PDB file of N, CA and C in Angstrom:
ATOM      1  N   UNK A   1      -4.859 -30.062  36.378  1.00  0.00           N
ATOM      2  CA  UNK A   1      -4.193 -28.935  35.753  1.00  0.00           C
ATOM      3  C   UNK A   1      -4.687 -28.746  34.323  1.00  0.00           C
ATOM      4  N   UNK A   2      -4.989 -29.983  33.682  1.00  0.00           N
ATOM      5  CA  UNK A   2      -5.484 -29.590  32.362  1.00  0.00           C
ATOM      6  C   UNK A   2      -6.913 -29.541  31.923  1.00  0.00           C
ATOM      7  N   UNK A   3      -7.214 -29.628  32.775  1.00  0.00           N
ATOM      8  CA  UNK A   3      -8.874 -29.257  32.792  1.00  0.00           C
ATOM      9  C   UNK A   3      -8.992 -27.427  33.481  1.00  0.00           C
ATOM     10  N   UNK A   4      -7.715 -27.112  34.243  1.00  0.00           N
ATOM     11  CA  UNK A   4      -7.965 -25.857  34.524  1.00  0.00           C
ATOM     12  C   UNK A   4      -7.626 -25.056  33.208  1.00  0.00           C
ATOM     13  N   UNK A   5      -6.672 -25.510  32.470  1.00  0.00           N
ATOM     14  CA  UNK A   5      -6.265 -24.761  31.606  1.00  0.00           C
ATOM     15  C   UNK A   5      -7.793 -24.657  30.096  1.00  0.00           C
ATOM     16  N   UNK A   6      -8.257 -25.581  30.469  1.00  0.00           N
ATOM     17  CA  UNK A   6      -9.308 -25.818  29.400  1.00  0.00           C
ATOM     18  C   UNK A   6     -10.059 -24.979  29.809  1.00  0.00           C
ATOM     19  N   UNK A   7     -10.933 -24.820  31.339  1.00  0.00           N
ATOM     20  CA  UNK A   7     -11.414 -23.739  31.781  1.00  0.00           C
ATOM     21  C   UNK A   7     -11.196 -22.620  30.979  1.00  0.00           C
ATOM     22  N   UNK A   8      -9.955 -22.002  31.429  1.00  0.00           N
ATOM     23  CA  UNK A   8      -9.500 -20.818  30.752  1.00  0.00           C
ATOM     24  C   UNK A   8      -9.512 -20.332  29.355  1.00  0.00           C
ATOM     25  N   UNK A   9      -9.743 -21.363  28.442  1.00  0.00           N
ATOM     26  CA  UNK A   9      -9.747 -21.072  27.003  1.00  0.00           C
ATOM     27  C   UNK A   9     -11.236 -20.922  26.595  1.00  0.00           C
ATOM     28  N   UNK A  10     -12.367 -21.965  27.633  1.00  0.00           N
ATOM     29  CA  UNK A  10     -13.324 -21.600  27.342  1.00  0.00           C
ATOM     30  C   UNK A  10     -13.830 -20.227  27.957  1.00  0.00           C
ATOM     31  N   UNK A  11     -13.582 -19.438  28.745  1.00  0.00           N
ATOM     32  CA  UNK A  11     -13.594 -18.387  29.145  1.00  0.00           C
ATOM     33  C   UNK A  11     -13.552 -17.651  28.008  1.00  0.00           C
ATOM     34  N   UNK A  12     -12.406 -17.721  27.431  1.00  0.00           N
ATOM     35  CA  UNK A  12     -11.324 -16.333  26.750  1.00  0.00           C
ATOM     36  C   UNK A  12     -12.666 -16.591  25.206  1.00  0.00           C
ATOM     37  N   UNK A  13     -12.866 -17.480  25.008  1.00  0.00           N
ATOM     38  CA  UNK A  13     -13.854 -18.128  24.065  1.00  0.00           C
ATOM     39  C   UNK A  13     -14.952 -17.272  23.792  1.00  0.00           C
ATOM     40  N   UNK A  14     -15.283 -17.477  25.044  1.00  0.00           N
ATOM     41  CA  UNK A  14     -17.090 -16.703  25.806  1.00  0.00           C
ATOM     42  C   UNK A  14     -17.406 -14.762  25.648  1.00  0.00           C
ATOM     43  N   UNK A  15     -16.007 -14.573  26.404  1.00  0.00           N
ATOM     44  CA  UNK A  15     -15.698 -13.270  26.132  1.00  0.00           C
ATOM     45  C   UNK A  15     -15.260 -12.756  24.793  1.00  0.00           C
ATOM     46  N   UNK A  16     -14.920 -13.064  23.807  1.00  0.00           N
ATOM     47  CA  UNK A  16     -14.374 -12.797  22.388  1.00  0.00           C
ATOM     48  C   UNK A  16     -15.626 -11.993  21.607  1.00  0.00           C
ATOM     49  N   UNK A  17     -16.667 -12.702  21.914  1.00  0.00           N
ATOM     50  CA  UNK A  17     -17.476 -11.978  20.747  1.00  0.00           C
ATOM     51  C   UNK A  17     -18.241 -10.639  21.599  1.00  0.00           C
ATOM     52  N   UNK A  18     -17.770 -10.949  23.087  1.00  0.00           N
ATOM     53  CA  UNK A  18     -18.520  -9.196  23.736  1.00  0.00           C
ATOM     54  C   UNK A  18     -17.617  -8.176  23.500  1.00  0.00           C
ATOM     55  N   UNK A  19     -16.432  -8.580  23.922  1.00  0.00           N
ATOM     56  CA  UNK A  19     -15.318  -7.667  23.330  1.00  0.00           C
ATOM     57  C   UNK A  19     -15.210  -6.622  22.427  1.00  0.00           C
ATOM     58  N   UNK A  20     -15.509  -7.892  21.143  1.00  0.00           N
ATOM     59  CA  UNK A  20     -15.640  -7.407  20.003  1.00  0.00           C
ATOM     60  C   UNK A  20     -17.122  -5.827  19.280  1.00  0.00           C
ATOM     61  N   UNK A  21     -18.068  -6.964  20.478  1.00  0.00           N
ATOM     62  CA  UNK A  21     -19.273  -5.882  20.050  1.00  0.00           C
ATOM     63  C   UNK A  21     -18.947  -4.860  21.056  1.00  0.00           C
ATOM     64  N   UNK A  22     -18.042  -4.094  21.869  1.00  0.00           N
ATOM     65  CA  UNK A  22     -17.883  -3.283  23.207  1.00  0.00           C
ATOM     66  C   UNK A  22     -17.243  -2.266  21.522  1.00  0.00           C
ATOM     67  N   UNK A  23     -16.315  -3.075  21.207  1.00  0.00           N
ATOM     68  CA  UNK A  23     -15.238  -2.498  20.222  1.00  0.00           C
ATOM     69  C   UNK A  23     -15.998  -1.368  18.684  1.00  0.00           C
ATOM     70  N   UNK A  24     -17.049  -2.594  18.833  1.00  0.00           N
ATOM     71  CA  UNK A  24     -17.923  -2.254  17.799  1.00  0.00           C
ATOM     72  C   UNK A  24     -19.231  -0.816  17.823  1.00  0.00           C
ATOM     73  N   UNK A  25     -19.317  -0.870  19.339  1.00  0.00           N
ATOM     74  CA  UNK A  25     -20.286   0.033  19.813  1.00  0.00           C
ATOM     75  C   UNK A  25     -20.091   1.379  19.750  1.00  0.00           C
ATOM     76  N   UNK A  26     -18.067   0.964  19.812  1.00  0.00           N
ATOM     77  CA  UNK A  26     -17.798   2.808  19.921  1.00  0.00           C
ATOM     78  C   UNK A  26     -18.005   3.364  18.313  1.00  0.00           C
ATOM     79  N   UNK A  27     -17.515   2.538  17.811  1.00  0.00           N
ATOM     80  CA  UNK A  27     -17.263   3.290  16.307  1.00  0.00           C
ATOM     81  C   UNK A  27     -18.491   3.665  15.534  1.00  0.00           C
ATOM     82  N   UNK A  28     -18.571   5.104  14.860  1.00  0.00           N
ATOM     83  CA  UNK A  28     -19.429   5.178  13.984  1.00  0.00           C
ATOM     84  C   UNK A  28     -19.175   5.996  12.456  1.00  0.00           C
ATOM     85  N   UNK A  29     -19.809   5.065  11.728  1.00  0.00           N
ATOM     86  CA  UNK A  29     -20.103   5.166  10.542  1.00  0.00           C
ATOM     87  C   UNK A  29     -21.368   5.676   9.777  1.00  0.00           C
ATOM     88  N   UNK A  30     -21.396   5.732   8.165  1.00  0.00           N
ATOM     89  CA  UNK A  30     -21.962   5.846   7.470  1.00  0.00           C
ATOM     90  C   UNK A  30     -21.738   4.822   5.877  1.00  0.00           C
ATOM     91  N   UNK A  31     -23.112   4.035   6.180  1.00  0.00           N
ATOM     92  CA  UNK A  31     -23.029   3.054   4.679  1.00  0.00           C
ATOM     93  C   UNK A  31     -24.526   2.682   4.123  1.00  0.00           C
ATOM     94  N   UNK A  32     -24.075   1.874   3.249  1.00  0.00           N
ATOM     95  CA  UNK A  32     -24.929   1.562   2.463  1.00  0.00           C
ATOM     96  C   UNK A  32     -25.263   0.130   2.305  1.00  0.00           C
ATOM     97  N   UNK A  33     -26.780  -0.121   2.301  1.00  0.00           N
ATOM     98  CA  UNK A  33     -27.157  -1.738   2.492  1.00  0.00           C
ATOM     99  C   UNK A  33     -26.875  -2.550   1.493  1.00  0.00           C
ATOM    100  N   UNK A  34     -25.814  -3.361   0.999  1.00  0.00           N
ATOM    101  CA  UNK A  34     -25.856  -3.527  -0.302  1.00  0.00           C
ATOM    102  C   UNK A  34     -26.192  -5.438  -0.158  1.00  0.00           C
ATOM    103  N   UNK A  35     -26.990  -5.830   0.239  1.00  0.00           N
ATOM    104  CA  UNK A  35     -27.460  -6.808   0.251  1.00  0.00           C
ATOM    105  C   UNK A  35     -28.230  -7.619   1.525  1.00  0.00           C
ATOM    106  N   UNK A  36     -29.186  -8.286   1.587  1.00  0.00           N
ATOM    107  CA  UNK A  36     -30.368  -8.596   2.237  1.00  0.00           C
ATOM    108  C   UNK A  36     -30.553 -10.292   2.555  1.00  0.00           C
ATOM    109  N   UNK A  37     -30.387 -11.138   3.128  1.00  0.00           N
ATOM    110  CA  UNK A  37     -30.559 -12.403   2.708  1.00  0.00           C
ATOM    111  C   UNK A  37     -31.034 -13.115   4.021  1.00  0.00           C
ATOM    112  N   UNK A  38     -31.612 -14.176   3.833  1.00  0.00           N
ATOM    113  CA  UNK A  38     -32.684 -14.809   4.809  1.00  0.00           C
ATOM    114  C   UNK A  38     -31.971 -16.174   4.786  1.00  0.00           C
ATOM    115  N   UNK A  39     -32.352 -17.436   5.671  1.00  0.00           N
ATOM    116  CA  UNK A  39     -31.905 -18.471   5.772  1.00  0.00           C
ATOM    117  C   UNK A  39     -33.191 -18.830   6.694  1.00  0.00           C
ATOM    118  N   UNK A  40     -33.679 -20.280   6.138  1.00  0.00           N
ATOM    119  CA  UNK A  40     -35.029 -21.327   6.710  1.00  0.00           C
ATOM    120  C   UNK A  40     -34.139 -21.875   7.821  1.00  0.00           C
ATOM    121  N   UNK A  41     -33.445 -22.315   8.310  1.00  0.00           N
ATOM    122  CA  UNK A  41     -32.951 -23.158   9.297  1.00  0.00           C
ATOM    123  C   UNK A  41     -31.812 -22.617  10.360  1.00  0.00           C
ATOM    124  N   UNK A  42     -31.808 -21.556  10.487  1.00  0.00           N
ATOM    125  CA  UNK A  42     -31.080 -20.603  11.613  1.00  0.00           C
ATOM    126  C   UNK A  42     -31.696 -19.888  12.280  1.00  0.00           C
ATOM    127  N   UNK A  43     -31.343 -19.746  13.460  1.00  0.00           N
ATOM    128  CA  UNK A  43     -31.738 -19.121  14.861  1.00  0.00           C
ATOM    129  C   UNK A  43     -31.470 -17.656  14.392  1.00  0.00           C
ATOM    130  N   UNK A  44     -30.558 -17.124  14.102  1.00  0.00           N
ATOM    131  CA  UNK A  44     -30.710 -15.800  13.328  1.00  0.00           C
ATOM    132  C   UNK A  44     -30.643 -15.410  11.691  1.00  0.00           C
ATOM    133  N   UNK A  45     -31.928 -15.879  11.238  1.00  0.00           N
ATOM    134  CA  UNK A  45     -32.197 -16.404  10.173  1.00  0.00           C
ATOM    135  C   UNK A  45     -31.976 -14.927   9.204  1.00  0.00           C
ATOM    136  N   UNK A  46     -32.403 -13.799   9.606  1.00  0.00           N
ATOM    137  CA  UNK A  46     -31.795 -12.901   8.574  1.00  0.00           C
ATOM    138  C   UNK A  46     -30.540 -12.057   8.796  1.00  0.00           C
ATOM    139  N   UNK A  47     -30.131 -11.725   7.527  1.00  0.00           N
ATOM    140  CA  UNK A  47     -28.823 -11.049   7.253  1.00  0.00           C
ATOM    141  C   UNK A  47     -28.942 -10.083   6.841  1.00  0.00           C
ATOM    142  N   UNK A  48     -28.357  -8.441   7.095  1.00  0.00           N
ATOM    143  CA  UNK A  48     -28.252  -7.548   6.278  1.00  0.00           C
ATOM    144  C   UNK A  48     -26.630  -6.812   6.656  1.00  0.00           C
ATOM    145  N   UNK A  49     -25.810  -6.604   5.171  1.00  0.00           N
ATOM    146  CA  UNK A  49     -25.157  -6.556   4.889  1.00  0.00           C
ATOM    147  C   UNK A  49     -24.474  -4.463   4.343  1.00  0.00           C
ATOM    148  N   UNK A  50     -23.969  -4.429   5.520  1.00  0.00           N
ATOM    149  CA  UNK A  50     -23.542  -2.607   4.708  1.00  0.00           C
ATOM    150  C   UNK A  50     -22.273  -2.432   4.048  1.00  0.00           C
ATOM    151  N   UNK A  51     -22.075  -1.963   3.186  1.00  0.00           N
ATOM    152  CA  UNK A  51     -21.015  -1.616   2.731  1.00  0.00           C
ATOM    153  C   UNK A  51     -20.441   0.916   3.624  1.00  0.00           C
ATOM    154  N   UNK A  52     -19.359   0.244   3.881  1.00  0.00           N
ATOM    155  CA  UNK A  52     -19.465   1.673   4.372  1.00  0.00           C
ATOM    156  C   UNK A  52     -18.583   2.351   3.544  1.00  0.00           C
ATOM    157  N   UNK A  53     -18.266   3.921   4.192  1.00  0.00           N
ATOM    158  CA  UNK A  53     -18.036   4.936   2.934  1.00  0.00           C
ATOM    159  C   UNK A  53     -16.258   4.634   3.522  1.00  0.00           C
ATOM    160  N   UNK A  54     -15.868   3.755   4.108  1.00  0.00           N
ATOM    161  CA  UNK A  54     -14.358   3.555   4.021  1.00  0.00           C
ATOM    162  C   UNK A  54     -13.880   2.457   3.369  1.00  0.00           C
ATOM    163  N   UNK A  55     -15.541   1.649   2.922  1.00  0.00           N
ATOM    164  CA  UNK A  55     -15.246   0.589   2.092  1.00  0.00           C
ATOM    165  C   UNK A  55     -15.410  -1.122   2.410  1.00  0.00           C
ATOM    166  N   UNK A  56     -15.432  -0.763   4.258  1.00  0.00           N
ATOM    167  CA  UNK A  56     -15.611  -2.361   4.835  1.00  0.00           C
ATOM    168  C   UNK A  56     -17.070  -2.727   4.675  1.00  0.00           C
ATOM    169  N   UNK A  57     -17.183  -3.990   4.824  1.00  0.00           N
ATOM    170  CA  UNK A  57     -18.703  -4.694   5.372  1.00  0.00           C
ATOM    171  C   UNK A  57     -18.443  -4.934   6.611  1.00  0.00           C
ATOM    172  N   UNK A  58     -19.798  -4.607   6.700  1.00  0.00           N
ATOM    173  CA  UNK A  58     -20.649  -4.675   8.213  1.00  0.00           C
ATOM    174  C   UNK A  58     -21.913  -5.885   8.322  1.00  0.00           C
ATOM    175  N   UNK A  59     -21.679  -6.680   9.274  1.00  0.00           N
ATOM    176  CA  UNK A  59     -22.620  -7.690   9.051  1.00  0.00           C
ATOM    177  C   UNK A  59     -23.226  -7.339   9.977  1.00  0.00           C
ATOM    178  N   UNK A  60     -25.052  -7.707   9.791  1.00  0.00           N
ATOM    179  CA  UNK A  60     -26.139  -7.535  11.265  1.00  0.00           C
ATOM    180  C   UNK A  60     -27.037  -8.659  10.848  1.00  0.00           C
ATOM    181  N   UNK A  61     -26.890  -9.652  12.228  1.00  0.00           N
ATOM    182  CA  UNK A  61     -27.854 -10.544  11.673  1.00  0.00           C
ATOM    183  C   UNK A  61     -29.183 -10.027  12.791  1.00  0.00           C
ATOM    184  N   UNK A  62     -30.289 -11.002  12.625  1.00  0.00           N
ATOM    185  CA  UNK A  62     -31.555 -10.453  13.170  1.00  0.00           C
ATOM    186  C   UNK A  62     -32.647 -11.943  13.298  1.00  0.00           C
ATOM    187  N   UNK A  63     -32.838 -11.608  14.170  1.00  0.00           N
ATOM    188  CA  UNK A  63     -34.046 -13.015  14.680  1.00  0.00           C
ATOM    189  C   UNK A  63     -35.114 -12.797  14.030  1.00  0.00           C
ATOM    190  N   UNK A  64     -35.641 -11.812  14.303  1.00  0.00           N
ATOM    191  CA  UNK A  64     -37.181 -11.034  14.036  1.00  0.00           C
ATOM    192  C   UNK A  64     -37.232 -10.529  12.220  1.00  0.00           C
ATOM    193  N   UNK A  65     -38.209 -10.766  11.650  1.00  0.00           N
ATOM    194  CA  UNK A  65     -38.130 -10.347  10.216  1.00  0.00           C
ATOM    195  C   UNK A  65     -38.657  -8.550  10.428  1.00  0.00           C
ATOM    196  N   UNK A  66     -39.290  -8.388  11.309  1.00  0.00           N
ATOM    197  CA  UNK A  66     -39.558  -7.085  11.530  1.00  0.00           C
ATOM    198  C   UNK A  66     -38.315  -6.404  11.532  1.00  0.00           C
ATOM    199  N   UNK A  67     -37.404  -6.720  12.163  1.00  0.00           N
ATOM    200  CA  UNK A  67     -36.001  -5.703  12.559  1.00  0.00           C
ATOM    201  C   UNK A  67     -35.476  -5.938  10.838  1.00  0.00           C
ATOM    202  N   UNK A  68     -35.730  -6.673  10.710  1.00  0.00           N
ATOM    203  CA  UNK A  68     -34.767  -6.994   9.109  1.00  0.00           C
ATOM    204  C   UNK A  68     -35.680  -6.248   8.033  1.00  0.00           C
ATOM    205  N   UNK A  69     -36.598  -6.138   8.217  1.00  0.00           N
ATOM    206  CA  UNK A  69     -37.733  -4.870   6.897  1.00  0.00           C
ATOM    207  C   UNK A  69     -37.554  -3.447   7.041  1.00  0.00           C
ATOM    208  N   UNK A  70     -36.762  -3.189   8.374  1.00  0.00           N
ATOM    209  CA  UNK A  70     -36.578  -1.520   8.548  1.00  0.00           C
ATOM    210  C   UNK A  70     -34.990  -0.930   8.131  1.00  0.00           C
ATOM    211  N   UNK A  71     -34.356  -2.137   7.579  1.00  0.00           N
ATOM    212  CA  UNK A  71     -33.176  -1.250   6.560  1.00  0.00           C
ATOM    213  C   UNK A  71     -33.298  -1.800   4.893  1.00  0.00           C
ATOM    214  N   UNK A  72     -33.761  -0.791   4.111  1.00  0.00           N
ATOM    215  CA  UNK A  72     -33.817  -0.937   2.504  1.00  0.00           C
ATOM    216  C   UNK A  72     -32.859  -1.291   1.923  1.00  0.00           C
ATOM    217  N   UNK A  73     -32.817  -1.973   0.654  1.00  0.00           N
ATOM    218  CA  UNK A  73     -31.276  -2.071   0.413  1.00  0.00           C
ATOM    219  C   UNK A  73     -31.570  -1.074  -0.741  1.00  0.00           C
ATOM    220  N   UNK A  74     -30.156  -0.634  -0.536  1.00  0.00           N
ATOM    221  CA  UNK A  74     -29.883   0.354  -1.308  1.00  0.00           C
ATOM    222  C   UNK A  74     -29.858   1.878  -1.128  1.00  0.00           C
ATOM    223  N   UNK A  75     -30.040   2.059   0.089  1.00  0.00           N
ATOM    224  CA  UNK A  75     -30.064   2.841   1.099  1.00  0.00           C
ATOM    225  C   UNK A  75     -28.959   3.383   1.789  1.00  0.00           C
ATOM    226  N   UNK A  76     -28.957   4.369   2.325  1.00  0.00           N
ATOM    227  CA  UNK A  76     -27.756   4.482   3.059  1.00  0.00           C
ATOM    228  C   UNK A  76     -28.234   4.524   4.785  1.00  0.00           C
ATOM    229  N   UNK A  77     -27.374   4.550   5.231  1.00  0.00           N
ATOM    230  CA  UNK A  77     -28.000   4.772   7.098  1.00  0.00           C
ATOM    231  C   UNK A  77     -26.266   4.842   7.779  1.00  0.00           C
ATOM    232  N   UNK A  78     -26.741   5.459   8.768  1.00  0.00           N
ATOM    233  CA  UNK A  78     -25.714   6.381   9.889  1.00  0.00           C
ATOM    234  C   UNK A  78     -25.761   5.403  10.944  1.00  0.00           C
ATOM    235  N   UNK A  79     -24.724   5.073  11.692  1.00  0.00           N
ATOM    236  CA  UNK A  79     -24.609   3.967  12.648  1.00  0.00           C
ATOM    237  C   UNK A  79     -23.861   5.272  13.748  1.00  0.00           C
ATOM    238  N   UNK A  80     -24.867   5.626  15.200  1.00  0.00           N
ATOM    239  CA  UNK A  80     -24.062   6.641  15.809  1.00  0.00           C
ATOM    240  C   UNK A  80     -22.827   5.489  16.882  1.00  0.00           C
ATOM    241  N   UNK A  81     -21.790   6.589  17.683  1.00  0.00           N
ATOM    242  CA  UNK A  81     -21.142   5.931  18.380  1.00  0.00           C
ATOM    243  C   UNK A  81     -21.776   5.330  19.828  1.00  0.00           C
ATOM    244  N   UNK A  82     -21.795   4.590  20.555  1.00  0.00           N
ATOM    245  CA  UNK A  82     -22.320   4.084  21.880  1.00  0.00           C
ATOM    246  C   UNK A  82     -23.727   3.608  21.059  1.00  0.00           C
ATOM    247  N   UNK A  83     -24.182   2.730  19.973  1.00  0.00           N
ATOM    248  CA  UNK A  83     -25.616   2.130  19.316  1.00  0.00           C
ATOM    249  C   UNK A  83     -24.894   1.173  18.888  1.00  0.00           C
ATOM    250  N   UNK A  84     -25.947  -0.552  19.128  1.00  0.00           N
ATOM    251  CA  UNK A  84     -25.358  -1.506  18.678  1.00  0.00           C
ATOM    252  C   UNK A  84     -25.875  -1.633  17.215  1.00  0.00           C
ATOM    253  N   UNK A  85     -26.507  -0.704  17.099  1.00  0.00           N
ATOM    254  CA  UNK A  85     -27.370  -1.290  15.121  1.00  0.00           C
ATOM    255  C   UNK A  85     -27.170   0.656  14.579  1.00  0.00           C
ATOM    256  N   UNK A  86     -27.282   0.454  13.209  1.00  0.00           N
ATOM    257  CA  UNK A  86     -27.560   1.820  12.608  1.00  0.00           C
ATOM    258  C   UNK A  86     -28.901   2.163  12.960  1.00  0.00           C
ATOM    259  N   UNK A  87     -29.304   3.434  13.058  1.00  0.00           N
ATOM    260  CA  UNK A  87     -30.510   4.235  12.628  1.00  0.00           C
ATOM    261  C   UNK A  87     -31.159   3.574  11.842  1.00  0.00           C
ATOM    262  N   UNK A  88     -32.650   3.074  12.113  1.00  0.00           N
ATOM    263  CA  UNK A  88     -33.557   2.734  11.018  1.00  0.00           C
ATOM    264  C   UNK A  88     -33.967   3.784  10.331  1.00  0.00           C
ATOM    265  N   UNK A  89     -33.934   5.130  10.348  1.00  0.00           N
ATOM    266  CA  UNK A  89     -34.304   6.198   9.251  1.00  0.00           C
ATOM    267  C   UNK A  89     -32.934   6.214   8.277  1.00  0.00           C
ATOM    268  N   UNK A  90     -33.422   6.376   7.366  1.00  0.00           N
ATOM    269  CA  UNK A  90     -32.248   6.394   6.211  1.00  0.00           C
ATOM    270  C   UNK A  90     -31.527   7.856   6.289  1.00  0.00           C
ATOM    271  N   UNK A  91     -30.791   8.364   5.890  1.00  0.00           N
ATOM    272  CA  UNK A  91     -29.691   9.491   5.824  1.00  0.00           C
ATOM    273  C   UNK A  91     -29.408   9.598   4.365  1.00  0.00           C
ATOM    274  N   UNK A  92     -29.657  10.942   4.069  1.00  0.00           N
ATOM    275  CA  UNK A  92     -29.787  11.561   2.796  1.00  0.00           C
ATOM    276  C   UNK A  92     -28.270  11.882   2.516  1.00  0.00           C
TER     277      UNK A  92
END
């Protein structure tokens, strides 16, 4: 019985962060990159950071340094609804 129940939490565990990005997919915004940062010893070693025009941060991390050179900081960019990342063209 308590190994079933452990089951179940690792489940609810597993599913939490798809959820979240299902949640995340609908909504869209408009912000601004207000910071950039890298890390030597992580599997998703870069970070870029938006600030949006309601005021939250938005975190996107990235494996590839290529995906991480196509948002500027200081920039703004449009994130549409049903897209898991913003627009790499910037928005005037």
């Amino acid at each position: 019985m308590f190994s079933f129940l452990l089951d179940g939490v690792e489940i609810l565990l597993e599913l939490m962060p798809r959820l979240r990005r299902k949640r995340d997919r609908l909504k869209k915004w408009t912000g601004t990159v207000v910071a950039k940062k890298t890390r030597a010893l992580s599997k998703q070693a870069y970070l870029v950071i938006f600030r949006t025009d309601e005021g939250k941060r938005r975190k996107f991390r990235f494996e590839r340094k290529e995906d991480f050179d196509l948002y500027g900081e200081g920039r703004r960019y449009v994130k549409k609804e049903g897209d898991d990342l913003p627009d790499t063209k910037p928005y005037r």
